[in-house]
Coordinates of C-alpha atoms and ligand atoms in Angstrom, one line a residue:
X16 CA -62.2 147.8 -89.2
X17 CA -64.1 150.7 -90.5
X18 CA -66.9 152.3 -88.2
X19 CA -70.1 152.6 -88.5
X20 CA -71.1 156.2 -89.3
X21 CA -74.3 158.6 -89.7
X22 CA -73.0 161.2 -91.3
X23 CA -75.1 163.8 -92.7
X24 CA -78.5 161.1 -91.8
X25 CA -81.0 162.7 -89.7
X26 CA -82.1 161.3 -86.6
X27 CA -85.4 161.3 -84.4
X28 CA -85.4 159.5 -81.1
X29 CA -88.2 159.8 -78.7
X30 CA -88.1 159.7 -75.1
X31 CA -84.5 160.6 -75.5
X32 CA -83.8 163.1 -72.4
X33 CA -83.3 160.2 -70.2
X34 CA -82.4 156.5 -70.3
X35 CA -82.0 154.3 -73.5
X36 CA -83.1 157.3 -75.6
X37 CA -80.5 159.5 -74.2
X38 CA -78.0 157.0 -75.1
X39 CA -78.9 156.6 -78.2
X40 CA -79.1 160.4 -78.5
X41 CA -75.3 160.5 -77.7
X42 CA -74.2 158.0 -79.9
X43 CA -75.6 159.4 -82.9
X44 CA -74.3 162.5 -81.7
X45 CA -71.0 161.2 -82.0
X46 CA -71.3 159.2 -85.2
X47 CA -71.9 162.2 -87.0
X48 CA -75.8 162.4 -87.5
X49 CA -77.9 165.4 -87.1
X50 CA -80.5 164.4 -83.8
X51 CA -83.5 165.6 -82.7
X52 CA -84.0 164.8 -79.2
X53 CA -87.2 164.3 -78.7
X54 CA -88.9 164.2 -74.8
X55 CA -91.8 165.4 -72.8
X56 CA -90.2 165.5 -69.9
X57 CA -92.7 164.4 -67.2
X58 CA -92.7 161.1 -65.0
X59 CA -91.9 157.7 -65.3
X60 CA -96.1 157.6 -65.1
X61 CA -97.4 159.8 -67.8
X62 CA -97.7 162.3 -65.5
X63 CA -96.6 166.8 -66.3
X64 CA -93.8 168.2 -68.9
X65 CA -90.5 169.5 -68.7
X66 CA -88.3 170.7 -71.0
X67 CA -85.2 170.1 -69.4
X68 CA -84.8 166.1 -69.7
X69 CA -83.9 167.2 -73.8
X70 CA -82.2 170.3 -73.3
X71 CA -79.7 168.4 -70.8
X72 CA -79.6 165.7 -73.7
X73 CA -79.0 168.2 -76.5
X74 CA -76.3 170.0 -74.0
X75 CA -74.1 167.4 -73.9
X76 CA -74.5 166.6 -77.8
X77 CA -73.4 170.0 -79.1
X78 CA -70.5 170.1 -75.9
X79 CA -69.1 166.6 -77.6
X80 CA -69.3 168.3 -81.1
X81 CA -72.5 167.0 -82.4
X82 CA -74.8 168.9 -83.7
X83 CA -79.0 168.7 -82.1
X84 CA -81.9 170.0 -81.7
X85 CA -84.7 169.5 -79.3
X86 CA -88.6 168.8 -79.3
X87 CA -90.8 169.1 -76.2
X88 CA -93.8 167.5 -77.3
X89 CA -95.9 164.3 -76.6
X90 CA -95.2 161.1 -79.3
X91 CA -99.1 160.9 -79.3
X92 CA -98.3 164.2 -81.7
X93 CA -96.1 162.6 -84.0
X94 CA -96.4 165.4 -86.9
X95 CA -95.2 167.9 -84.6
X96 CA -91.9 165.7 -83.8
X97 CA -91.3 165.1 -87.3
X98 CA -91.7 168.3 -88.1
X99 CA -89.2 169.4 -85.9
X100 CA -86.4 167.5 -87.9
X101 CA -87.8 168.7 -91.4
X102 CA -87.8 172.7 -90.0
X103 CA -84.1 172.3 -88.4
X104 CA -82.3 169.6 -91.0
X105 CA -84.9 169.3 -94.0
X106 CA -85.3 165.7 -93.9
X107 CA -85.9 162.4 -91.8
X108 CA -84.2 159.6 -92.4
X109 CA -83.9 157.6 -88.8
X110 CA -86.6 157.3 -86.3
X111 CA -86.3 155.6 -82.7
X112 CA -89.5 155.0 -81.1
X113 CA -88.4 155.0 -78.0
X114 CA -90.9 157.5 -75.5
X115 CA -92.1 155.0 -72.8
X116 CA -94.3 155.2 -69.7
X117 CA -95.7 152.5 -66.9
X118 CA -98.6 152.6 -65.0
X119 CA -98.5 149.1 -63.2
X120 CA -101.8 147.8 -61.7
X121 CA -103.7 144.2 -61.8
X122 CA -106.2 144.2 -64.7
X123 CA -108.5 144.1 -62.2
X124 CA -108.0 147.2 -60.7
X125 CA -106.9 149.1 -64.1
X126 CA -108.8 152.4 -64.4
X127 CA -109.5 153.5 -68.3
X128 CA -107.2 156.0 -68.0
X129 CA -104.2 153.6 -66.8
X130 CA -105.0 151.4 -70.3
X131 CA -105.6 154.4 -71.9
X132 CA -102.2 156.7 -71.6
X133 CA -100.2 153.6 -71.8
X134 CA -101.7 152.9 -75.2
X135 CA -101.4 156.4 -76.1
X136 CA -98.1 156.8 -75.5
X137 CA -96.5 153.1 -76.8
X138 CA -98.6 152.2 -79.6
X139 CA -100.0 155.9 -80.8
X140 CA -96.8 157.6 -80.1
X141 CA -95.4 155.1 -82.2
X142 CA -97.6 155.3 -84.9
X143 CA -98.1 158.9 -84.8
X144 CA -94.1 159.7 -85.2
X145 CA -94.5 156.7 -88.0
X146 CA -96.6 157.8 -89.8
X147 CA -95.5 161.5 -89.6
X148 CA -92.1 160.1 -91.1
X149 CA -93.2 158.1 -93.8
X150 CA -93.8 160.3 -96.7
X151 CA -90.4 161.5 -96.0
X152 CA -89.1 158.2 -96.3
X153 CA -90.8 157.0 -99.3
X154 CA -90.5 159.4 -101.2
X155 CA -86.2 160.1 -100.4
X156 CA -86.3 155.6 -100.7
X157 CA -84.9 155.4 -97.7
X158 CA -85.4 154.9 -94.1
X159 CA -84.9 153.0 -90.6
X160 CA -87.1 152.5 -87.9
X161 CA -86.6 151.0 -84.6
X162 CA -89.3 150.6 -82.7
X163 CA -89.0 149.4 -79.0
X164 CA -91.2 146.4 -77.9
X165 CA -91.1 144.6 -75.0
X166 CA -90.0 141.1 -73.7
X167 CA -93.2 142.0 -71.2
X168 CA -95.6 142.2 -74.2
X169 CA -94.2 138.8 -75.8
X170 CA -94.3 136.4 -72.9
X171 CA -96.9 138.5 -71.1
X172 CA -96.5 140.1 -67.3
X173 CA -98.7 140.1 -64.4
X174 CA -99.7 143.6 -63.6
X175 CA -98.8 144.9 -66.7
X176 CA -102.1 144.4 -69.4
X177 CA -102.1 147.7 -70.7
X178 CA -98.2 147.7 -71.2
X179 CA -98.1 144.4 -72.2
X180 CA -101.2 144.9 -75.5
X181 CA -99.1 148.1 -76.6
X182 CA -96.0 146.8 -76.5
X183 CA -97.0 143.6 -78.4
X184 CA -99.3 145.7 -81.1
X185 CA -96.2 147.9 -81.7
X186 CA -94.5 144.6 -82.6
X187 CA -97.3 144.0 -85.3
X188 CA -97.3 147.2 -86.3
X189 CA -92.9 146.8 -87.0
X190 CA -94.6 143.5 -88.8
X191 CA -96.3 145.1 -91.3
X192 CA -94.6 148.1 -91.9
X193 CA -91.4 146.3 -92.7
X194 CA -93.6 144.6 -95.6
X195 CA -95.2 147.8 -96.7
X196 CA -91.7 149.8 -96.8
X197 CA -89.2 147.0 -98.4
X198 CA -89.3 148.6 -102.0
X199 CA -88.4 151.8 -100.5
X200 CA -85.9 150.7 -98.8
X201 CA -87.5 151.5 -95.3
X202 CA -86.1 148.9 -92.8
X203 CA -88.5 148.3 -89.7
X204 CA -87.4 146.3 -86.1
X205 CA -88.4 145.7 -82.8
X206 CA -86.0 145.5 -80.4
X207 CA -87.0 144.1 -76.0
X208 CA -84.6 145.6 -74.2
X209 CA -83.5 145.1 -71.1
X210 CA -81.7 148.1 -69.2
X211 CA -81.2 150.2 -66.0
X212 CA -83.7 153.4 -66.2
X213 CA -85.8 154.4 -64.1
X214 CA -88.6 151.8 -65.3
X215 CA -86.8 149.4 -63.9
X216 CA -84.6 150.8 -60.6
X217 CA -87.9 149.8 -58.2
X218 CA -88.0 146.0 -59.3
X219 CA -84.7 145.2 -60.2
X220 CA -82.3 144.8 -57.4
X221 CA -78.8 147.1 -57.4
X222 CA -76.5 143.8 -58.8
X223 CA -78.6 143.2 -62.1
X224 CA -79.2 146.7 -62.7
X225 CA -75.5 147.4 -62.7
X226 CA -75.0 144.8 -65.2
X227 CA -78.0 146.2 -67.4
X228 CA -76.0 149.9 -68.7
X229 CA -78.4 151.2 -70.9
X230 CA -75.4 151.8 -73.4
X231 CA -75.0 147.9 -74.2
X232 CA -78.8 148.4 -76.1
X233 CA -77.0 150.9 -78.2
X234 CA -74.7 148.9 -80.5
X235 CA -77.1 146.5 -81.8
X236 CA -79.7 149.9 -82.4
X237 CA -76.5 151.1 -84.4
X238 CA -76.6 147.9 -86.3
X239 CA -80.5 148.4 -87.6
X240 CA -80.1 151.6 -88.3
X241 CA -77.2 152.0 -90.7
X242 CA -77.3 151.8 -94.5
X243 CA -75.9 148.7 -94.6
X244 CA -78.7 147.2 -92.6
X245 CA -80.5 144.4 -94.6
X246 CA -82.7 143.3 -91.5
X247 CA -86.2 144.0 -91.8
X248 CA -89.5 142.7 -89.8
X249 CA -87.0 141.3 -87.1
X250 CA -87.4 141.7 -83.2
X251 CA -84.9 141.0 -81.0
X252 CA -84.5 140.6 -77.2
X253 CA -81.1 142.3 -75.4
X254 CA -79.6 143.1 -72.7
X255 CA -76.4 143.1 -70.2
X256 CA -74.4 142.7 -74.1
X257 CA -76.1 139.4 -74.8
X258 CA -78.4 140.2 -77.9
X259 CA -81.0 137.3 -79.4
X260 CA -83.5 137.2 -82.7
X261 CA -86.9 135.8 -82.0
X262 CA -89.0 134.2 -84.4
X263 CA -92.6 132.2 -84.5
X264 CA -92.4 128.2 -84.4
X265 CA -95.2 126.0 -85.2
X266 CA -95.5 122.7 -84.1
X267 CA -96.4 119.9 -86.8
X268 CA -100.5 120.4 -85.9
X269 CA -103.1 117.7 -86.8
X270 CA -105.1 117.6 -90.0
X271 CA -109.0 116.0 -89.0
X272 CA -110.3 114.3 -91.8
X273 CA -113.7 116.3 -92.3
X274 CA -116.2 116.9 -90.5
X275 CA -114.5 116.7 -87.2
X276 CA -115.7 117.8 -83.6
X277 CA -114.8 118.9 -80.6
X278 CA -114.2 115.2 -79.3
X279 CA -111.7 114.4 -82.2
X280 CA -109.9 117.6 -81.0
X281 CA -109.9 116.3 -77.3
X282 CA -108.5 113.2 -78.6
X283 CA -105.3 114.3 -80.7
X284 CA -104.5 117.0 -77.8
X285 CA -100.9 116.5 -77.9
X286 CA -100.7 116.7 -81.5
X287 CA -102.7 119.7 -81.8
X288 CA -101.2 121.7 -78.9
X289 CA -97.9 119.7 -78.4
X290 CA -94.3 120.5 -79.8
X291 CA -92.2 117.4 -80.7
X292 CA -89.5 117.7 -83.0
X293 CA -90.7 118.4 -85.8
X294 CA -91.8 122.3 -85.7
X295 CA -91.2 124.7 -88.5
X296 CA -90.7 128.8 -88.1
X297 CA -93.3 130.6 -90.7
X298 CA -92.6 133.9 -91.6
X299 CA -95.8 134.9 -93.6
X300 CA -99.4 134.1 -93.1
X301 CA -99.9 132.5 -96.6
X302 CA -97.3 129.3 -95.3
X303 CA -100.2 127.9 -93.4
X304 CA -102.2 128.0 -97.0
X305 CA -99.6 125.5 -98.2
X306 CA -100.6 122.6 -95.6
X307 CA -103.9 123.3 -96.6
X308 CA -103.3 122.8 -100.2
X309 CA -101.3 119.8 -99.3
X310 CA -104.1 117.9 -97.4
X311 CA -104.3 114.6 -98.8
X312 CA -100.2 114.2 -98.1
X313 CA -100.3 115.3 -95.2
X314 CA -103.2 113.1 -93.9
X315 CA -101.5 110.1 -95.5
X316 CA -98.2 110.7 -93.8
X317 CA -100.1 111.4 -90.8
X318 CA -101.5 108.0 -91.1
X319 CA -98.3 106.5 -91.6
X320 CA -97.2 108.1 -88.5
X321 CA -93.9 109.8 -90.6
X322 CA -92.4 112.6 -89.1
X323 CA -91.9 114.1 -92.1
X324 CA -94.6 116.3 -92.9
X325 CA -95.3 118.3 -95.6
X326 CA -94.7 121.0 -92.9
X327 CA -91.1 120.5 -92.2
X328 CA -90.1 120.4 -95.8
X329 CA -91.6 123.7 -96.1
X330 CA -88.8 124.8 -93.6
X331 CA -86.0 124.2 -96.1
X332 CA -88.0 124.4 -99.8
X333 CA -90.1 127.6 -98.3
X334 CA -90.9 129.9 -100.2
X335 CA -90.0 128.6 -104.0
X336 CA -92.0 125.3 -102.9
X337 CA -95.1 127.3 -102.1
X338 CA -95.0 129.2 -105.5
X339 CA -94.4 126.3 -107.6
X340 CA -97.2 124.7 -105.5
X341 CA -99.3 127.6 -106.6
X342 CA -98.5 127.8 -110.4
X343 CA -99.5 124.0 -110.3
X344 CA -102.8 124.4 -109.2
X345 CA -103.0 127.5 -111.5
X346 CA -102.0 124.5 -114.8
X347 CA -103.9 121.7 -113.3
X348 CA -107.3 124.0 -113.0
X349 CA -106.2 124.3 -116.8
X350 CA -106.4 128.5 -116.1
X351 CA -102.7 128.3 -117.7
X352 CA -104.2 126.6 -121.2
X353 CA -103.5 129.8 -123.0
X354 CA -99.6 129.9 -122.3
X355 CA -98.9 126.9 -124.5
X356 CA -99.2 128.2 -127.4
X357 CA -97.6 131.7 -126.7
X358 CA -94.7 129.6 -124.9
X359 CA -94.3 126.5 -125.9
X360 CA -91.0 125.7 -123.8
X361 CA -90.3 123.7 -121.2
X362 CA -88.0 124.8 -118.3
X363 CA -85.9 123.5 -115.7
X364 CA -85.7 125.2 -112.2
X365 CA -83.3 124.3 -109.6
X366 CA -83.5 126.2 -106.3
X367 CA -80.0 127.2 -104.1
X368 CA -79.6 128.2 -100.7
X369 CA -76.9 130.0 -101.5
X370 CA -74.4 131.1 -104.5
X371 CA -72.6 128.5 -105.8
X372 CA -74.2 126.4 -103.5
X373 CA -75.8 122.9 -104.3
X374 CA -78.9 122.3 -105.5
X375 CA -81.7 121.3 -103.1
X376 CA -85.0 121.2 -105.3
X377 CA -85.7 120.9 -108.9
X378 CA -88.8 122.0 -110.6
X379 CA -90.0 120.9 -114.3
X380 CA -92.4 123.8 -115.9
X381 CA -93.9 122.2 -119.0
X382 CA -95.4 125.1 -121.1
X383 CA -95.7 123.5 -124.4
X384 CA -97.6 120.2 -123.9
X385 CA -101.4 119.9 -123.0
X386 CA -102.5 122.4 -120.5
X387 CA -99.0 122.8 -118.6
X388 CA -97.8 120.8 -115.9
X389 CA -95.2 121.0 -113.0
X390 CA -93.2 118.6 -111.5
X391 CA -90.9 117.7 -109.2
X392 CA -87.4 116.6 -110.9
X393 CA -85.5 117.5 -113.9
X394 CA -86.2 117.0 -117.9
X395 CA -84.9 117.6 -121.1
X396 CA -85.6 121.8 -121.4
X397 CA -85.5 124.7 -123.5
X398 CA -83.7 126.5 -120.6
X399 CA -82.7 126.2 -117.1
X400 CA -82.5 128.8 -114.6
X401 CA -80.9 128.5 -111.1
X402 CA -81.8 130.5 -108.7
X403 CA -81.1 131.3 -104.6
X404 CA -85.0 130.3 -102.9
X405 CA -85.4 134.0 -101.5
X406 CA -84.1 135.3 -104.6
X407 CA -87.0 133.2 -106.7
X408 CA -89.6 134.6 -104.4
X409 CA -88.7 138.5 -104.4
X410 CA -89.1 138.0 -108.5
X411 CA -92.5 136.7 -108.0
X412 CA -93.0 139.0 -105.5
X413 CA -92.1 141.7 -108.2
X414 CA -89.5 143.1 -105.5
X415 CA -86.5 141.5 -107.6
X416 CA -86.9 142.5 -111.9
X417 CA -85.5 139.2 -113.5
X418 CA -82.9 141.2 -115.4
X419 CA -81.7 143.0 -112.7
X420 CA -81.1 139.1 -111.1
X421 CA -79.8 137.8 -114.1
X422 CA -77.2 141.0 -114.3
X423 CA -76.3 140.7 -110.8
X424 CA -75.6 137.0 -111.0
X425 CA -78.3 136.0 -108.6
X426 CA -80.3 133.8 -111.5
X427 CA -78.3 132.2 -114.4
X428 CA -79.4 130.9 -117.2
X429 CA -78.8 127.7 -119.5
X430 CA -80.0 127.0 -122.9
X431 CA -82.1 128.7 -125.5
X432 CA -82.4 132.8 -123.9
X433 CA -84.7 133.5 -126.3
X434 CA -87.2 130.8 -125.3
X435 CA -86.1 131.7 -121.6
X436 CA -87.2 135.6 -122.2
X437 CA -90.4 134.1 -122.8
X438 CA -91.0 132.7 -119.5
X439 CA -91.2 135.4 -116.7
X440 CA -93.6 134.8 -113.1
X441 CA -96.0 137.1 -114.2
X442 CA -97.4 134.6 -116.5
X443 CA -98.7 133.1 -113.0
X444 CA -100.9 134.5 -110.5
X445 CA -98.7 136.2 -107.9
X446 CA -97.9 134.6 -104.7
X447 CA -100.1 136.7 -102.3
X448 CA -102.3 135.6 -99.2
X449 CA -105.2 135.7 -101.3
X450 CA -103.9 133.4 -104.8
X451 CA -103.0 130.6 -102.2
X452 CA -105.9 131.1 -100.7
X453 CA -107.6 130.8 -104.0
X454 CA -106.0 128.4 -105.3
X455 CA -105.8 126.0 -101.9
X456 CA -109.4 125.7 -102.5
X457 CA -111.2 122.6 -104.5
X458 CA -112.3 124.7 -108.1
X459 CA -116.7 124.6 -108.3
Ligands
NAI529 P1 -87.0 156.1 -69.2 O1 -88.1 156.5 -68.3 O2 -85.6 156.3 -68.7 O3 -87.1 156.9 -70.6 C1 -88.3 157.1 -71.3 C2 -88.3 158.5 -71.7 O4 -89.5 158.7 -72.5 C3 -88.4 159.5 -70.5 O5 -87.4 160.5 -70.7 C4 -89.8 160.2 -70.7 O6 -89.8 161.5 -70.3 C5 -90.1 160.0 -72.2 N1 -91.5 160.0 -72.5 C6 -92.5 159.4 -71.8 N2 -93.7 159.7 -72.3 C7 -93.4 160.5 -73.4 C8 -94.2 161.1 -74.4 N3 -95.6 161.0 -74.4 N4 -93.7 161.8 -75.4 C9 -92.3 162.0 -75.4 N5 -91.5 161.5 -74.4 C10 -92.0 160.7 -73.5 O7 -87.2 154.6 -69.7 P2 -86.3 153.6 -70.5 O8 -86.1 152.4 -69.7 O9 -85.2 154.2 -71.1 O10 -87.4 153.1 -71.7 C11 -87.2 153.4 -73.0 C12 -88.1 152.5 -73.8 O11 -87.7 151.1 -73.6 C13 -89.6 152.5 -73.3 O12 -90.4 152.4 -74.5 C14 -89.7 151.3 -72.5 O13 -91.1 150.9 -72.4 C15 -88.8 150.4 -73.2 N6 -88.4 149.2 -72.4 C16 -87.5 149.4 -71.4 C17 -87.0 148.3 -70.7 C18 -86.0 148.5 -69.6 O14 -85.5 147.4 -69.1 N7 -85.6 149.7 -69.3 C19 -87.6 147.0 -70.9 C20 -88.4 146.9 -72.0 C21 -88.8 148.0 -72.7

């Protein structure tokens, strides 16, 4: 099996003189990437500076062979990290956000300055270094960054507020950034990790923290951070070699027939606040526009006391179900009429999970009668494309060009091409936040 290299990539990691960012430091070392070993060097509480904690680091780099440099200065001055890479190796193409710092206290003894440096350190260091490497990466189409959460900010701590707020913001920041930097092929994570440092060696006890080797974070970091990486917006919690995604989950939630008050809400607690079976995992804050949109069905099924709600489908017809939802209410506002004279086609769409795989949704675009319609099912076309669901969204999206799928295999298409040509997403409002919000709403 081949291993994973970094040849010739250049690598920032902060915090790196000691702990997870030291090992990460090493193994990049060793896999062949240039690293600049980032570290202020002062204590486990925000507290002086030192150089030594990344001279030691970049020591035992260039003694294994590896070529590194160091940088001395706070995260919080991000430019003057990434700047540090540029000057020695010209370019930036990895960045661990790694620097970390406590200062433990109940909220209700937390002094300013305790919320203060801990935000300044997590979530500006972070975005500071970010946003420091991002013209680099944009503009070379490429990048990686792993940016280290916490499980503490994600299930919350006692005695940690401050810690807990930054470590969860940097995991909206990763969030967002991972949207922002798909076309250029900048890949974003979080990763919780759970490891022997010295953050932890005064509340864990000797027998978990020698199970907890800061060098079993390293492999999945190795992961994320190659070229071959795909994963993007992701977070995941490890430690001790066990390594697990997270992901949102709603549960089914309770549409109130309008207007409603705070008594109806008392009365449908469970189903408001309650998970049962049927939950679904969104991954983008338009999803929840769809159960808006589909309000009268999902009343009516709520009525009917199914369990099948227009939620759950959306768990395995998301996102092509959501767009075709959308063009529909963009035909049936009769904002489409213009099309059917320019296109006069009608086209079949069936939606795959997978290559070769079966089909699990059909979709009927009528462009040549009245003022368009789409339905559910299958009818006599002018063409008929098949498409992978993620695949049908990232051409909406624009992020996938329909002959670029076509030539790749990921769409095919059956029937009349020239009449198929004519067809193309863009003849449809694109699927942002804002269209489904538009178009969930009843027309004036
Ligand atoms: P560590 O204390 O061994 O290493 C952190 C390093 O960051 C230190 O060398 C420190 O000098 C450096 N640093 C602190 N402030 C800095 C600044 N302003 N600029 C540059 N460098 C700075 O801690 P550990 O455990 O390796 O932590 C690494 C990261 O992982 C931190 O972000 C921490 O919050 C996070 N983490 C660690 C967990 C664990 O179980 N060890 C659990 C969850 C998150």
């Amino acid at each position: 099996m081949s291993q994973l290299r970094f040849d010739g990539k250049v690598v920032v990691i902060t915090g790196a003189g000691n702990g997870l960012g030291k090992e990460y430091a090493l193994f990049f070392g060793k896999r062949g990437a240039k690293v600049v070993v980032n570290d202020l060097g002062g204590s486990m509480k925000g507290t002086g500076a030192s150089s030594s904690a990344a001279d030691k680091v970049v020591d035992e780099i260039k003694a294994a062979g590896g070529v590194a440099v160091a940088n001395y200065d706070s995260v919080e001055f991000g430019e003057k990290v990434i700047d540090t890479a540029i000057k020695a190796f010209g370019k930036i193409d990895i960045l661990i956000n790694n620097a970390g710092i406590l200062r433990d206290v109940s909220f209700e003894k937390m002094k300013d300055e305790d919320w203060d440096l801990i935000y300044r350190v997590h979530l500006k260091g972070t975005y500071s270094c970010t946003k420091a490497a991002w013209p680099y990466m944009r503009e070379q189409k490429y990048g990686r960054i792993i940016n280290t959460s916490s499980a503490s900010g994600v299930y919350g701590v006692f005695g940690q507020t401050n810690y807990c707020a930054a470590k969860m913001g940097i995991h909206g920041l990763t969030l967002a950034l991972a949207r922002e930097g798909l076309k250029r092929n900048i890949l974003v994570n979080s990763i919780c990790p759970v490891a022997a440092s010295r953050l932890t060696e005064t509340v864990m006890s000797k027998e978990l923290l020698a199970n907890l080797k800061p060098e079993f974070v390293v492999p999945l970091v190795g992961v994320l951070s190659h070229d071959d990486s795909k994963e993007t917006g992701a977070i995941y919690e490890l430690g001790a070699g066990y390594i697990s995604k997270l992901r949102w989950q709603r549960n089914q939630g309770y549409f109130f027939d309008t207007p409603f008050t705070p008594e109806d809400v008392r009365d449908k607690w469970e189903q408001v606040a309650g998970f049962g079976d049927n939950v679904c995992y969104p991954q983008t804050s338009s999803e929840i526009f769809e159960i808006f949109f589909n309000k009268e069905d999902f009343i009516k099924q709520q009525k009917e006391g199914k369990t099948t709600s227009a939620q759950t489908q959306q768990t395995t017809q998301a996102p092509s179900k959501r767009i075709f939802g959308l063009m529909k209410a963009f035909l049936d506002r009769g904002e489409g009429k213009d099309l059917i004279p320019k296109i006069q086609g009608v086209f079949n769409f069936e939606i795959i999970t997978q290559k070769g795989g079966p089909v699990i949704k059909s979709w009927v675009i009528d462009l040549k009668n009245g003022q368009g319609a789409i339905k559910e099912g299958k009818e006599q076309a002018d063409a008929t494309f098949t498409m992978i669901d993620d695949d049908f969204e990232k051409v909406c999206l624009g992020k996938l060009q329909a002959n670029e799928a076509f030539l790749k295999g990921q769409m095919k298409i059956k029937g009349n091409m020239k009449k198929a040509t004519l067809f193309t997403p863009s003849l449809f409002p694109a699927p942002t936040p804002d269209n489904f919000a538009k178009y969930s709403q009843p027309k004036l």
